[in-house]
Amino acid sequence: MSKNIFGRLARGDWKVALMFLAPSLIGFAMFYLIPFAMGIYESFTDNAIGGTFVGLDNYKELLASGSFRKAASNMFLFTGISVPLLIALSLFLAILLNRPLFLRNWLRTAFILPLVVPVASIVMIWQIFFDWNGTLNAWLHHYGMARVDWLQSDGSMGVLVVMYIWKNIGYNMILFLAGLQTIPQDYYETARIEGAGRVRQLFHVTLVYLTPTMFFVLLISIINSFKVFRETYLLAGDYPYDRIYMMQHFMNNMFFSLDIQKLTAAATLMVGCIVIVVTGLLRVERRFREFME
């Protein structure tokens, strides 16, 4: 009797919950799922309106494009450089600020501040610093060294990497701090009793029990590295120096030229790469959990 009553209540709650979720589900479907599905379909046609199915022709043309290959290689290069540096630096700061230090709270606030600063303001600061007549070149000139046009040289990738790390290091540091504070202090006391030094404690206690947080931070950092377009666009415009011509620049230019087929094909490939990376990381993380259990 009681099971029937609870079953009826559960069915009623399910209907009520669906009613509350319906506006969000409809909005998500209208503005995300349906446009994404339409974009995938457009990538297999030869025209945005009344197009015919052409199979993989758009993808073949896209892969043969020098602009696309340049944008993709720059994107992967940026991710491969910035993400490991960001994780290493944010982990170092989290371990450092997890200890009782002088002005610790002020330092935490200083690293978190870039999160609340608008992107346009961040770009303006970096333009002032790296411009031809900017602060860095003024210092170089003062010490008798030649000025460098940082945004029109191979050093532009370094500028973008430093800006990305500066903006995101506070968020990753917070995540690592949260993970560090969940590690019981008993583990460290046991390691010290067994004669483990600071280095062994770091590798055999801290990094081992911080691995789930590490996977999450790595995943978030990779996704954020694919969304660096706003900074690069405001910093260098539509057609920046070749070294910082990113995938989003390519898609943005395809949009303005109304080449919808290349745009949707590039977006589909980009989403596919992200899905593959995320799936791989989740599988590795799941195997690690099974190994630890």
PDB file of C-alpha atoms in Angstrom:
ATOM      1  CA  MET A   1       0.000   0.000   0.000  1.00  0.00           C
ATOM      2  CA  SER A   2       2.741   2.440   0.987  1.00  0.00           C
ATOM      3  CA  LYS A   3       4.749   1.568  -2.148  1.00  0.00           C
ATOM      4  CA  ASN A   4       1.781   2.476  -4.355  1.00  0.00           C
ATOM      5  CA  ILE A   5       1.390   5.807  -2.571  1.00  0.00           C
ATOM      6  CA  PHE A   6       5.085   6.651  -2.964  1.00  0.00           C
ATOM      7  CA  GLY A   7       4.941   5.584  -6.593  1.00  0.00           C
ATOM      8  CA  ARG A   8       2.047   7.934  -7.265  1.00  0.00           C
ATOM      9  CA  LEU A   9       3.824  10.784  -5.481  1.00  0.00           C
ATOM     10  CA  ALA A  10       6.997  10.121  -7.464  1.00  0.00           C
ATOM     11  CA  ARG A  11       5.076  10.193 -10.739  1.00  0.00           C
ATOM     12  CA  GLY A  12       3.384  13.411  -9.695  1.00  0.00           C
ATOM     13  CA  ASP A  13       6.694  15.015  -8.683  1.00  0.00           C
ATOM     14  CA  TRP A  14       8.193  14.005 -12.018  1.00  0.00           C
ATOM     15  CA  LYS A  15       5.442  15.843 -13.873  1.00  0.00           C
ATOM     16  CA  VAL A  16       5.796  18.916 -11.671  1.00  0.00           C
ATOM     17  CA  ALA A  17       9.573  18.913 -12.095  1.00  0.00           C
ATOM     18  CA  LEU A  18       9.175  18.640 -15.849  1.00  0.00           C
ATOM     19  CA  MET A  19       6.859  21.644 -15.846  1.00  0.00           C
ATOM     20  CA  PHE A  20       9.446  23.738 -13.992  1.00  0.00           C
ATOM     21  CA  LEU A  21      12.290  22.532 -16.225  1.00  0.00           C
ATOM     22  CA  ALA A  22      10.345  22.958 -19.477  1.00  0.00           C
ATOM     23  CA  PRO A  23      11.193  26.686 -20.047  1.00  0.00           C
ATOM     24  CA  SER A  24      14.915  26.043 -19.581  1.00  0.00           C
ATOM     25  CA  LEU A  25      14.815  22.888 -21.709  1.00  0.00           C
ATOM     26  CA  ILE A  26      12.950  24.679 -24.484  1.00  0.00           C
ATOM     27  CA  GLY A  27      15.381  27.610 -24.406  1.00  0.00           C
ATOM     28  CA  PHE A  28      18.397  25.273 -24.404  1.00  0.00           C
ATOM     29  CA  ALA A  29      16.971  23.350 -27.343  1.00  0.00           C
ATOM     30  CA  MET A  30      16.099  26.490 -29.330  1.00  0.00           C
ATOM     31  CA  PHE A  31      19.355  28.371 -28.799  1.00  0.00           C
ATOM     32  CA  TYR A  32      21.869  25.514 -28.520  1.00  0.00           C
ATOM     33  CA  LEU A  33      20.776  22.031 -29.609  1.00  0.00           C
ATOM     34  CA  ILE A  34      18.754  22.930 -32.720  1.00  0.00           C
ATOM     35  CA  PRO A  35      21.293  25.499 -34.077  1.00  0.00           C
ATOM     36  CA  PHE A  36      24.107  23.016 -33.433  1.00  0.00           C
ATOM     37  CA  ALA A  37      22.267  20.260 -35.289  1.00  0.00           C
ATOM     38  CA  MET A  38      21.502  22.665 -38.136  1.00  0.00           C
ATOM     39  CA  GLY A  39      25.174  23.654 -38.274  1.00  0.00           C
ATOM     40  CA  ILE A  40      26.251  20.029 -38.607  1.00  0.00           C
ATOM     41  CA  TYR A  41      23.718  19.541 -41.395  1.00  0.00           C
ATOM     42  CA  GLU A  42      24.907  22.688 -43.210  1.00  0.00           C
ATOM     43  CA  SER A  43      28.472  21.382 -43.143  1.00  0.00           C
ATOM     44  CA  PHE A  44      27.364  18.558 -45.471  1.00  0.00           C
ATOM     45  CA  THR A  45      25.552  20.776 -47.997  1.00  0.00           C
ATOM     46  CA  ASP A  46      26.722  23.090 -50.773  1.00  0.00           C
ATOM     47  CA  ASN A  47      24.504  26.060 -49.939  1.00  0.00           C
ATOM     48  CA  ALA A  48      22.948  27.591 -46.834  1.00  0.00           C
ATOM     49  CA  ILE A  49      19.503  27.892 -48.469  1.00  0.00           C
ATOM     50  CA  GLY A  50      18.153  25.012 -50.500  1.00  0.00           C
ATOM     51  CA  GLY A  51      21.524  23.291 -50.608  1.00  0.00           C
ATOM     52  CA  THR A  52      22.092  19.720 -51.696  1.00  0.00           C
ATOM     53  CA  PHE A  53      23.966  17.038 -49.799  1.00  0.00           C
ATOM     54  CA  VAL A  54      27.628  16.872 -50.862  1.00  0.00           C
ATOM     55  CA  GLY A  55      29.038  14.487 -48.271  1.00  0.00           C
ATOM     56  CA  LEU A  56      32.537  15.273 -47.033  1.00  0.00           C
ATOM     57  CA  ASP A  57      33.396  17.724 -49.821  1.00  0.00           C
ATOM     58  CA  ASN A  58      33.294  20.725 -47.488  1.00  0.00           C
ATOM     59  CA  TYR A  59      35.596  18.996 -45.020  1.00  0.00           C
ATOM     60  CA  LYS A  60      38.053  18.043 -47.783  1.00  0.00           C
ATOM     61  CA  GLU A  61      38.095  21.645 -49.008  1.00  0.00           C
ATOM     62  CA  LEU A  62      38.513  22.868 -45.454  1.00  0.00           C
ATOM     63  CA  LEU A  63      41.470  20.581 -44.730  1.00  0.00           C
ATOM     64  CA  ALA A  64      43.081  21.716 -47.989  1.00  0.00           C
ATOM     65  CA  SER A  65      42.807  25.366 -46.914  1.00  0.00           C
ATOM     66  CA  GLY A  66      46.087  26.910 -45.791  1.00  0.00           C
ATOM     67  CA  SER A  67      44.272  29.383 -43.533  1.00  0.00           C
ATOM     68  CA  PHE A  68      42.480  26.590 -41.708  1.00  0.00           C
ATOM     69  CA  ARG A  69      45.646  24.542 -41.218  1.00  0.00           C
ATOM     70  CA  LYS A  70      47.468  27.618 -39.929  1.00  0.00           C
ATOM     71  CA  ALA A  71      44.641  28.448 -37.506  1.00  0.00           C
ATOM     72  CA  ALA A  72      44.396  24.844 -36.277  1.00  0.00           C
ATOM     73  CA  SER A  73      48.148  24.488 -35.751  1.00  0.00           C
ATOM     74  CA  ASN A  74      48.298  27.793 -33.860  1.00  0.00           C
ATOM     75  CA  MET A  75      45.369  26.720 -31.706  1.00  0.00           C
ATOM     76  CA  PHE A  76      46.972  23.408 -30.767  1.00  0.00           C
ATOM     77  CA  LEU A  77      50.334  25.102 -30.200  1.00  0.00           C
ATOM     78  CA  PHE A  78      48.743  27.666 -27.903  1.00  0.00           C
ATOM     79  CA  THR A  79      46.902  24.963 -25.948  1.00  0.00           C
ATOM     80  CA  GLY A  80      50.006  22.789 -25.710  1.00  0.00           C
ATOM     81  CA  ILE A  81      52.083  25.651 -24.286  1.00  0.00           C
ATOM     82  CA  SER A  82      49.606  27.569 -22.142  1.00  0.00           C
ATOM     83  CA  VAL A  83      47.716  24.744 -20.421  1.00  0.00           C
ATOM     84  CA  PRO A  84      50.737  22.922 -18.885  1.00  0.00           C
ATOM     85  CA  LEU A  85      52.237  26.239 -17.763  1.00  0.00           C
ATOM     86  CA  LEU A  86      48.929  27.374 -16.301  1.00  0.00           C
ATOM     87  CA  ILE A  87      48.411  24.140 -14.363  1.00  0.00           C
ATOM     88  CA  ALA A  88      51.981  24.059 -13.048  1.00  0.00           C
ATOM     89  CA  LEU A  89      51.925  27.702 -11.904  1.00  0.00           C
ATOM     90  CA  SER A  90      48.445  27.554 -10.377  1.00  0.00           C
ATOM     91  CA  LEU A  91      49.321  24.336  -8.515  1.00  0.00           C
ATOM     92  CA  PHE A  92      52.537  25.907  -7.204  1.00  0.00           C
ATOM     93  CA  LEU A  93      50.652  28.983  -5.990  1.00  0.00           C
ATOM     94  CA  ALA A  94      47.914  26.854  -4.416  1.00  0.00           C
ATOM     95  CA  ILE A  95      50.458  24.777  -2.475  1.00  0.00           C
ATOM     96  CA  LEU A  96      52.271  27.960  -1.435  1.00  0.00           C
ATOM     97  CA  LEU A  97      49.139  29.837  -0.346  1.00  0.00           C
ATOM     98  CA  ASN A  98      47.752  26.785   1.449  1.00  0.00           C
ATOM     99  CA  ARG A  99      50.370  27.394   4.130  1.00  0.00           C
ATOM    100  CA  PRO A 100      50.366  30.147   6.762  1.00  0.00           C
ATOM    101  CA  LEU A 101      52.151  32.998   5.012  1.00  0.00           C
ATOM    102  CA  PHE A 102      52.388  36.703   5.613  1.00  0.00           C
ATOM    103  CA  LEU A 103      49.674  38.583   3.666  1.00  0.00           C
ATOM    104  CA  ARG A 104      48.240  35.274   2.429  1.00  0.00           C
ATOM    105  CA  ASN A 105      44.694  36.593   2.090  1.00  0.00           C
ATOM    106  CA  TRP A 106      45.919  39.657   0.197  1.00  0.00           C
ATOM    107  CA  LEU A 107      47.870  37.476  -2.202  1.00  0.00           C
ATOM    108  CA  ARG A 108      44.848  35.277  -2.835  1.00  0.00           C
ATOM    109  CA  THR A 109      42.771  38.339  -3.624  1.00  0.00           C
ATOM    110  CA  ALA A 110      45.448  39.692  -5.971  1.00  0.00           C
ATOM    111  CA  PHE A 111      45.470  36.501  -8.046  1.00  0.00           C
ATOM    112  CA  ILE A 112      41.672  36.337  -8.177  1.00  0.00           C
ATOM    113  CA  LEU A 113      41.180  39.960  -9.283  1.00  0.00           C
ATOM    114  CA  PRO A 114      41.755  39.277 -13.031  1.00  0.00           C
ATOM    115  CA  LEU A 115      38.638  37.080 -12.976  1.00  0.00           C
ATOM    116  CA  VAL A 116      36.391  40.072 -12.335  1.00  0.00           C
ATOM    117  CA  VAL A 117      38.142  42.486 -14.703  1.00  0.00           C
ATOM    118  CA  PRO A 118      36.374  42.859 -18.104  1.00  0.00           C
ATOM    119  CA  VAL A 119      38.221  41.414 -21.088  1.00  0.00           C
ATOM    120  CA  ALA A 120      38.378  44.808 -22.805  1.00  0.00           C
ATOM    121  CA  SER A 121      40.156  46.315 -19.802  1.00  0.00           C
ATOM    122  CA  ILE A 122      42.616  43.412 -19.680  1.00  0.00           C
ATOM    123  CA  VAL A 123      43.398  43.827 -23.379  1.00  0.00           C
ATOM    124  CA  MET A 124      43.908  47.566 -22.935  1.00  0.00           C
ATOM    125  CA  ILE A 125      46.429  46.926 -20.140  1.00  0.00           C
ATOM    126  CA  TRP A 126      48.385  44.468 -22.268  1.00  0.00           C
ATOM    127  CA  GLN A 127      48.280  46.763 -25.297  1.00  0.00           C
ATOM    128  CA  ILE A 128      49.769  49.560 -23.208  1.00  0.00           C
ATOM    129  CA  PHE A 129      52.487  47.222 -21.986  1.00  0.00           C
ATOM    130  CA  PHE A 130      53.389  45.519 -25.312  1.00  0.00           C
ATOM    131  CA  ASP A 131      52.704  48.297 -27.825  1.00  0.00           C
ATOM    132  CA  TRP A 132      55.519  49.675 -30.018  1.00  0.00           C
ATOM    133  CA  ASN A 133      55.515  52.776 -27.811  1.00  0.00           C
ATOM    134  CA  GLY A 134      54.457  50.842 -24.739  1.00  0.00           C
ATOM    135  CA  THR A 135      56.021  50.295 -21.348  1.00  0.00           C
ATOM    136  CA  LEU A 136      58.134  47.258 -22.220  1.00  0.00           C
ATOM    137  CA  ASN A 137      59.691  48.902 -25.266  1.00  0.00           C
ATOM    138  CA  ALA A 138      60.329  52.040 -23.236  1.00  0.00           C
ATOM    139  CA  TRP A 139      62.326  49.940 -20.775  1.00  0.00           C
ATOM    140  CA  LEU A 140      64.240  48.264 -23.601  1.00  0.00           C
ATOM    141  CA  HIS A 141      65.027  51.651 -25.156  1.00  0.00           C
ATOM    142  CA  HIS A 142      66.141  53.011 -21.792  1.00  0.00           C
ATOM    143  CA  TYR A 143      68.708  50.213 -21.455  1.00  0.00           C
ATOM    144  CA  GLY A 144      69.957  50.632 -25.023  1.00  0.00           C
ATOM    145  CA  MET A 145      68.135  47.687 -26.603  1.00  0.00           C
ATOM    146  CA  ALA A 146      66.097  47.796 -29.798  1.00  0.00           C
ATOM    147  CA  ARG A 147      62.332  48.108 -29.684  1.00  0.00           C
ATOM    148  CA  VAL A 148      60.290  45.048 -30.649  1.00  0.00           C
ATOM    149  CA  ASP A 149      56.866  45.046 -32.310  1.00  0.00           C
ATOM    150  CA  TRP A 150      55.642  42.246 -30.069  1.00  0.00           C
ATOM    151  CA  LEU A 151      52.246  41.804 -31.734  1.00  0.00           C
ATOM    152  CA  GLN A 152      53.785  41.570 -35.205  1.00  0.00           C
ATOM    153  CA  SER A 153      56.476  39.017 -34.425  1.00  0.00           C
ATOM    154  CA  ASP A 154      56.779  35.411 -33.300  1.00  0.00           C
ATOM    155  CA  GLY A 155      56.778  36.752 -29.760  1.00  0.00           C
ATOM    156  CA  SER A 156      53.057  37.478 -30.151  1.00  0.00           C
ATOM    157  CA  MET A 157      52.282  33.876 -29.148  1.00  0.00           C
ATOM    158  CA  GLY A 158      54.194  34.457 -25.917  1.00  0.00           C
ATOM    159  CA  VAL A 159      52.179  37.614 -25.263  1.00  0.00           C
ATOM    160  CA  LEU A 160      48.939  35.686 -25.708  1.00  0.00           C
ATOM    161  CA  VAL A 161      50.124  32.827 -23.484  1.00  0.00           C
ATOM    162  CA  VAL A 162      51.136  35.197 -20.682  1.00  0.00           C
ATOM    163  CA  MET A 163      47.806  37.054 -20.900  1.00  0.00           C
ATOM    164  CA  TYR A 164      45.858  33.777 -20.807  1.00  0.00           C
ATOM    165  CA  ILE A 165      47.795  32.544 -17.766  1.00  0.00           C
ATOM    166  CA  TRP A 166      47.464  35.878 -15.977  1.00  0.00           C
ATOM    167  CA  LYS A 167      43.690  35.898 -16.462  1.00  0.00           C
ATOM    168  CA  ASN A 168      42.987  32.253 -15.544  1.00  0.00           C
ATOM    169  CA  ILE A 169      45.568  31.442 -12.887  1.00  0.00           C
ATOM    170  CA  GLY A 170      43.361  32.699 -10.051  1.00  0.00           C
ATOM    171  CA  TYR A 171      40.435  30.427 -10.955  1.00  0.00           C
ATOM    172  CA  ASN A 172      42.639  27.324 -11.194  1.00  0.00           C
ATOM    173  CA  MET A 173      44.365  28.270  -7.959  1.00  0.00           C
ATOM    174  CA  ILE A 174      41.005  28.338  -6.171  1.00  0.00           C
ATOM    175  CA  LEU A 175      40.152  24.871  -7.484  1.00  0.00           C
ATOM    176  CA  PHE A 176      43.509  23.489  -6.369  1.00  0.00           C
ATOM    177  CA  LEU A 177      43.156  25.135  -2.955  1.00  0.00           C
ATOM    178  CA  ALA A 178      39.768  23.478  -2.533  1.00  0.00           C
ATOM    179  CA  GLY A 179      41.285  20.124  -3.480  1.00  0.00           C
ATOM    180  CA  LEU A 180      44.254  20.558  -1.129  1.00  0.00           C
ATOM    181  CA  GLN A 181      41.994  21.337   1.813  1.00  0.00           C
ATOM    182  CA  THR A 182      40.109  18.044   1.341  1.00  0.00           C
ATOM    183  CA  ILE A 183      43.292  15.990   1.895  1.00  0.00           C
ATOM    184  CA  PRO A 184      43.319  14.834   5.556  1.00  0.00           C
ATOM    185  CA  GLN A 185      46.320  16.001   7.552  1.00  0.00           C
ATOM    186  CA  ASP A 186      46.627  12.492   8.981  1.00  0.00           C
ATOM    187  CA  TYR A 187      48.138  11.358   5.687  1.00  0.00           C
ATOM    188  CA  TYR A 188      50.934  13.884   5.993  1.00  0.00           C
ATOM    189  CA  GLU A 189      51.549  12.986   9.630  1.00  0.00           C
ATOM    190  CA  THR A 190      51.769   9.296   8.727  1.00  0.00           C
ATOM    191  CA  ALA A 191      54.187  10.090   5.888  1.00  0.00           C
ATOM    192  CA  ARG A 192      56.382  12.137   8.222  1.00  0.00           C
ATOM    193  CA  ILE A 193      56.431   9.343  10.808  1.00  0.00           C
ATOM    194  CA  GLU A 194      57.577   6.945   8.090  1.00  0.00           C
ATOM    195  CA  GLY A 195      60.429   9.304   7.229  1.00  0.00           C
ATOM    196  CA  ALA A 196      59.049  10.904   4.050  1.00  0.00           C
ATOM    197  CA  GLY A 197      60.438  14.327   3.249  1.00  0.00           C
ATOM    198  CA  ARG A 198      58.638  17.226   1.596  1.00  0.00           C
ATOM    199  CA  VAL A 199      59.338  15.983  -1.928  1.00  0.00           C
ATOM    200  CA  ARG A 200      58.023  12.472  -1.235  1.00  0.00           C
ATOM    201  CA  GLN A 201      54.977  13.931   0.512  1.00  0.00           C
ATOM    202  CA  LEU A 202      54.329  16.067  -2.563  1.00  0.00           C
ATOM    203  CA  PHE A 203      54.478  13.175  -5.039  1.00  0.00           C
ATOM    204  CA  HIS A 204      53.068  10.351  -2.909  1.00  0.00           C
ATOM    205  CA  VAL A 205      50.386  12.218  -0.951  1.00  0.00           C
ATOM    206  CA  THR A 206      49.517  15.616  -2.397  1.00  0.00           C
ATOM    207  CA  LEU A 207      49.580  14.838  -6.121  1.00  0.00           C
ATOM    208  CA  VAL A 208      47.993  11.391  -5.681  1.00  0.00           C
ATOM    209  CA  TYR A 209      44.958  12.629  -3.755  1.00  0.00           C
ATOM    210  CA  LEU A 210      44.786  15.797  -5.855  1.00  0.00           C
ATOM    211  CA  THR A 211      44.481  13.828  -9.107  1.00  0.00           C
ATOM    212  CA  PRO A 212      40.642  14.150  -9.460  1.00  0.00           C
ATOM    213  CA  THR A 213      40.968  17.912  -9.062  1.00  0.00           C
ATOM    214  CA  MET A 214      43.888  17.865 -11.495  1.00  0.00           C
ATOM    215  CA  PHE A 215      41.760  16.202 -14.175  1.00  0.00           C
ATOM    216  CA  PHE A 216      38.970  18.725 -13.679  1.00  0.00           C
ATOM    217  CA  VAL A 217      41.359  21.689 -13.831  1.00  0.00           C
ATOM    218  CA  LEU A 218      43.019  20.241 -16.938  1.00  0.00           C
ATOM    219  CA  LEU A 219      39.633  19.830 -18.606  1.00  0.00           C
ATOM    220  CA  ILE A 220      38.516  23.370 -17.774  1.00  0.00           C
ATOM    221  CA  SER A 221      41.863  24.823 -18.875  1.00  0.00           C
ATOM    222  CA  ILE A 222      41.740  23.075 -22.259  1.00  0.00           C
ATOM    223  CA  ILE A 223      38.186  24.269 -22.894  1.00  0.00           C
ATOM    224  CA  ASN A 224      39.120  27.836 -21.875  1.00  0.00           C
ATOM    225  CA  SER A 225      42.143  27.747 -24.183  1.00  0.00           C
ATOM    226  CA  PHE A 226      39.780  27.140 -27.097  1.00  0.00           C
ATOM    227  CA  LYS A 227      37.836  30.278 -26.087  1.00  0.00           C
ATOM    228  CA  VAL A 228      40.692  32.755 -26.220  1.00  0.00           C
ATOM    229  CA  PHE A 229      39.261  34.535 -29.276  1.00  0.00           C
ATOM    230  CA  ARG A 230      38.002  37.682 -27.548  1.00  0.00           C
ATOM    231  CA  GLU A 231      41.417  38.536 -26.169  1.00  0.00           C
ATOM    232  CA  THR A 232      43.190  37.925 -29.482  1.00  0.00           C
ATOM    233  CA  TYR A 233      40.546  39.744 -31.519  1.00  0.00           C
ATOM    234  CA  LEU A 234      40.643  42.854 -29.345  1.00  0.00           C
ATOM    235  CA  LEU A 235      44.429  42.688 -29.129  1.00  0.00           C
ATOM    236  CA  ALA A 236      45.280  42.282 -32.826  1.00  0.00           C
ATOM    237  CA  GLY A 237      42.083  42.597 -34.899  1.00  0.00           C
ATOM    238  CA  ASP A 238      40.518  40.450 -37.638  1.00  0.00           C
ATOM    239  CA  TYR A 239      43.747  39.422 -39.341  1.00  0.00           C
ATOM    240  CA  PRO A 240      46.509  39.332 -36.706  1.00  0.00           C
ATOM    241  CA  TYR A 241      50.069  38.183 -37.158  1.00  0.00           C
ATOM    242  CA  ASP A 242      50.263  34.623 -38.490  1.00  0.00           C
ATOM    243  CA  ARG A 243      51.490  33.183 -35.197  1.00  0.00           C
ATOM    244  CA  ILE A 244      48.303  34.196 -33.326  1.00  0.00           C
ATOM    245  CA  TYR A 245      45.796  33.584 -36.133  1.00  0.00           C
ATOM    246  CA  MET A 246      43.468  31.245 -34.207  1.00  0.00           C
ATOM    247  CA  MET A 247      40.612  28.965 -35.198  1.00  0.00           C
ATOM    248  CA  GLN A 248      38.075  31.523 -34.047  1.00  0.00           C
ATOM    249  CA  HIS A 249      39.627  34.098 -36.378  1.00  0.00           C
ATOM    250  CA  PHE A 250      39.129  31.710 -39.258  1.00  0.00           C
ATOM    251  CA  MET A 251      35.490  31.061 -38.358  1.00  0.00           C
ATOM    252  CA  ASN A 252      34.843  34.752 -37.739  1.00  0.00           C
ATOM    253  CA  ASN A 253      36.212  35.644 -41.175  1.00  0.00           C
ATOM    254  CA  MET A 254      34.174  32.862 -42.796  1.00  0.00           C
ATOM    255  CA  PHE A 255      31.082  34.317 -41.128  1.00  0.00           C
ATOM    256  CA  PHE A 256      31.713  37.804 -42.514  1.00  0.00           C
ATOM    257  CA  SER A 257      32.325  36.363 -45.983  1.00  0.00           C
ATOM    258  CA  LEU A 258      29.113  34.277 -45.617  1.00  0.00           C
ATOM    259  CA  ASP A 259      30.974  31.036 -46.312  1.00  0.00           C
ATOM    260  CA  ILE A 260      28.623  29.082 -44.082  1.00  0.00           C
ATOM    261  CA  GLN A 261      29.822  25.687 -45.267  1.00  0.00           C
ATOM    262  CA  LYS A 262      33.444  26.241 -44.182  1.00  0.00           C
ATOM    263  CA  LEU A 263      32.280  27.916 -40.985  1.00  0.00           C
ATOM    264  CA  THR A 264      30.039  25.036 -39.919  1.00  0.00           C
ATOM    265  CA  ALA A 265      32.587  22.422 -40.983  1.00  0.00           C
ATOM    266  CA  ALA A 266      35.317  24.134 -38.938  1.00  0.00           C
ATOM    267  CA  ALA A 267      32.994  24.461 -35.932  1.00  0.00           C
ATOM    268  CA  THR A 268      32.050  20.782 -36.171  1.00  0.00           C
ATOM    269  CA  LEU A 269      35.698  19.704 -36.301  1.00  0.00           C
ATOM    270  CA  MET A 270      36.514  21.935 -33.346  1.00  0.00           C
ATOM    271  CA  VAL A 271      33.664  20.475 -31.284  1.00  0.00           C
ATOM    272  CA  GLY A 272      34.738  16.995 -32.323  1.00  0.00           C
ATOM    273  CA  CYS A 273      38.293  17.632 -31.099  1.00  0.00           C
ATOM    274  CA  ILE A 274      36.989  18.919 -27.764  1.00  0.00           C
ATOM    275  CA  VAL A 275      34.710  15.890 -27.358  1.00  0.00           C
ATOM    276  CA  ILE A 276      37.588  13.494 -28.103  1.00  0.00           C
ATOM    277  CA  VAL A 277      39.863  15.235 -25.586  1.00  0.00           C
ATOM    278  CA  VAL A 278      37.144  15.335 -22.907  1.00  0.00           C
ATOM    279  CA  THR A 279      36.223  11.683 -23.463  1.00  0.00           C
ATOM    280  CA  GLY A 280      39.867  10.642 -23.226  1.00  0.00           C
ATOM    281  CA  LEU A 281      40.411  12.588 -20.009  1.00  0.00           C
ATOM    282  CA  LEU A 282      37.257  11.170 -18.424  1.00  0.00           C
ATOM    283  CA  ARG A 283      38.318   7.612 -19.286  1.00  0.00           C
ATOM    284  CA  VAL A 284      41.782   8.141 -17.827  1.00  0.00           C
ATOM    285  CA  GLU A 285      40.268   9.678 -14.700  1.00  0.00           C
ATOM    286  CA  ARG A 286      37.818   6.779 -14.318  1.00  0.00           C
ATOM    287  CA  ARG A 287      40.612   4.205 -14.665  1.00  0.00           C
ATOM    288  CA  PHE A 288      42.659   6.083 -12.104  1.00  0.00           C
ATOM    289  CA  ARG A 289      39.763   5.980  -9.637  1.00  0.00           C
ATOM    290  CA  GLU A 290      39.346   2.239 -10.199  1.00  0.00           C
ATOM    291  CA  PHE A 291      43.080   1.771  -9.645  1.00  0.00           C
ATOM    292  CA  MET A 292      42.976   3.778  -6.406  1.00  0.00           C
ATOM    293  CA  GLU A 293      39.993   1.797  -5.123  1.00  0.00           C
TER     294      GLU A 293
END
